Amino acid sequence: MSENAKLPLDSWHRAQGARMVGFAGYEMPIQYEGIMAEHLWTRESAGLFDVSHMGQIIVSGPGAAAALELVLPGEIRKLGVERMRYSLLLAPDGGIVDDLMVTRLGYADPELCGLAEGETVPDDQEYFYLVVNGATKHGDLAYLREILPDAVHVHHMEDRALVALQGPKAGEAFARLVPEVAALYFMQAGGFTWKSPEGDIGLWASRSGYTGEDGFEISVAAEHVEALAEALGGDAAIKPVGLGARDSLRLEAGLPLYGHDIDQETTPIEADLGFALSKRRREAADFPAASMILAQREQGAERKRVGLAIEGRQPVREGARVVDADGKEVGKITSGGFSPSLGQPIAMAYVPADLVEPGNTITIEQRGKAFAGIVTAMPFLPHNYHRQPKQ
Amino acid sequence: MARYFTEDHEWIDIEGDHATIGITDYAQEQLGDIVFVEVPESGSVLEKGADAAVVESVKAASDVYAPVSGEILEGNDALADEPALVNTSPEEDGWFFRMSLSDSSELEGLMDAKAYKAFVDSL
């Protein structure tokens, strides 16, 4: 553990009774009172997660949107100010280097852009805020700097912490601290001021997350994150939640975990993330490996990521083999565990194209024992996002 | 009745040539919420150190080994319906299996309660 770095909230986690483990190069809280209790609390109230290990990156400069479209298959040029989307950082061969959230910033977002008061930027400057996975952030930075034109600046904000507040009571609880955040809908973001007892503290908040629940991801200067965690943690609706429950929550929500369910060897279509390919980008076929990915989209990929409800009570785990009637390996479990909300084991797997229809039963082999898995549409549990009403 | 402990965090109660085996309070605390337990079938003959049972938490699967050699007399069927008994009563109602003892000299290398406590404190 000694080679792992400490997060800004390290001592706060320990004071809350966290059990710390090494993850993505950091010592992180895996649980406080227990994974099951923390999971269920997040689904009924609100959980506070420290995700400061994730990479927060500003991509800025003239033509930053066009530059990002060199490596992301989504609509970035027409992304509105303070609007965000999920996207995939693609390798030249169409493999997934990382998955991420990208937000267009207005020029006047000094909280994230680090502009001095009164400082202005030229009209041709564009600013984007990226949140990438912790284990992959250094590789992502190197890749972005290699591919993007020199005029586009890639800045890693190492002095900022990130916490997530997730759950049906996250909106009302956060609004008790910062009333203005109530105006955000799902996948919207903005800069806010928290009038803390110690003075005004700038926050960047987006209404998004990784649990399938309503909630926020809140970026704050590392020096202020403990005060923020104290203030949020003092709300009766909020309890700290560790990495263990973060994993079981995202699995129920059907959300892939990079390095497990998606990686350089999987394509967006195989990963069932075709929604990340925006219409204009598909028509222009101007993203990495577009011809291969679009052919897969038309004709179907040979394998696909699916959800599985596992019969019985014993979970299947990452690495278990999906087998055919002859016992030959035809796929792999990429995530698996016990669903606290459903009270049964669930999993994600890559299976051959002829097995992907919901309702199909597939066979999984783990430690010499056969398990039955029913292909199930994801999310396993309905998402509970605070979406903007249709106009 | 004598109770012994292993470095794998199992407890073993000895009555004559019968042993009752479970995992310690420290072990259940480390594992977290137990969601599934598979106990061995009656009649299985196991060597010391062989895989005897599987215990699964939300996060991970772990093996429980036979701490001594012998024949399985019964598994704790209550754990199939209520695996959380291992969390709530690890050293009583949450026992895993009973077995006969084929070589009582195998008990000699095991720890007593005091030695096990010192072992856990050293971790």
Short mmCIF file of C-alpha atoms in Angstrom, two decimals, chain A residues 19 30-31 33-37 243-244 247-248 313-317 336-338 340 366-367 369, chain B residues 29-36 38 51 53-63 80-81 83:
data_model
loop_
_atom_site.label_atom_id
_atom_site.label_comp_id
_atom_site.label_asym_id
_atom_site.label_seq_id
_atom_site.Cartn_x
_atom_site.Cartn_y
_atom_site.Cartn_z
CA ARG A 19 -11.30 0.49 5.20
CA ILE A 30 -13.55 0.45 -0.21
CA GLN A 31 -16.24 0.63 2.46
CA GLU A 33 -20.16 0.53 7.43
CA GLY A 34 -20.50 -2.19 4.76
CA ILE A 35 -21.10 -2.50 1.01
CA MET A 36 -24.68 -3.74 1.30
CA ALA A 37 -25.81 -0.98 3.68
CA LEU A 243 -15.69 1.90 -3.93
CA GLY A 244 -17.33 -1.45 -3.17
CA ASP A 247 -19.11 -0.98 -8.20
CA SER A 248 -22.34 -2.80 -7.28
CA ARG A 313 -27.62 -17.20 -5.24
CA GLN A 314 -23.95 -17.70 -6.08
CA PRO A 315 -22.35 -14.86 -8.06
CA VAL A 316 -20.18 -15.42 -11.10
CA ARG A 317 -17.13 -13.19 -11.23
CA GLY A 336 -20.17 -10.00 -11.81
CA GLY A 337 -21.46 -9.74 -8.31
CA PHE A 338 -24.45 -9.86 -6.04
CA PRO A 340 -28.08 -5.79 -3.24
CA GLN A 366 -16.63 -21.06 -12.93
CA ARG A 367 -14.26 -23.23 -10.94
CA LYS A 369 -19.23 -25.59 -11.87
CA GLU B 29 -15.47 -8.73 9.29
CA GLN B 30 -12.81 -8.78 6.58
CA LEU B 31 -15.09 -10.42 4.03
CA GLY B 32 -18.02 -8.06 4.58
CA ASP B 33 -21.61 -8.91 3.66
CA ILE B 34 -21.84 -12.65 2.95
CA VAL B 35 -24.31 -13.43 0.15
CA PHE B 36 -23.63 -17.12 -0.53
CA GLU B 38 -21.51 -23.53 -0.32
CA ASP B 51 -11.03 -26.94 -0.52
CA ALA B 53 -16.42 -24.69 1.31
CA VAL B 54 -16.90 -21.47 -0.66
CA VAL B 55 -17.96 -18.20 0.90
CA GLU B 56 -18.94 -15.27 -1.29
CA SER B 57 -19.30 -11.65 -0.24
CA VAL B 58 -20.76 -8.90 -2.43
CA LYS B 59 -17.24 -8.27 -3.70
CA ALA B 60 -15.36 -11.54 -3.83
CA ALA B 61 -15.26 -15.32 -3.43
CA SER B 62 -13.06 -17.07 -0.86
CA ASP B 63 -12.28 -20.70 -0.14
CA ALA B 80 -28.19 -21.76 2.10
CA ASP B 81 -31.22 -19.68 3.07
CA PRO B 83 -25.81 -16.79 4.43
#
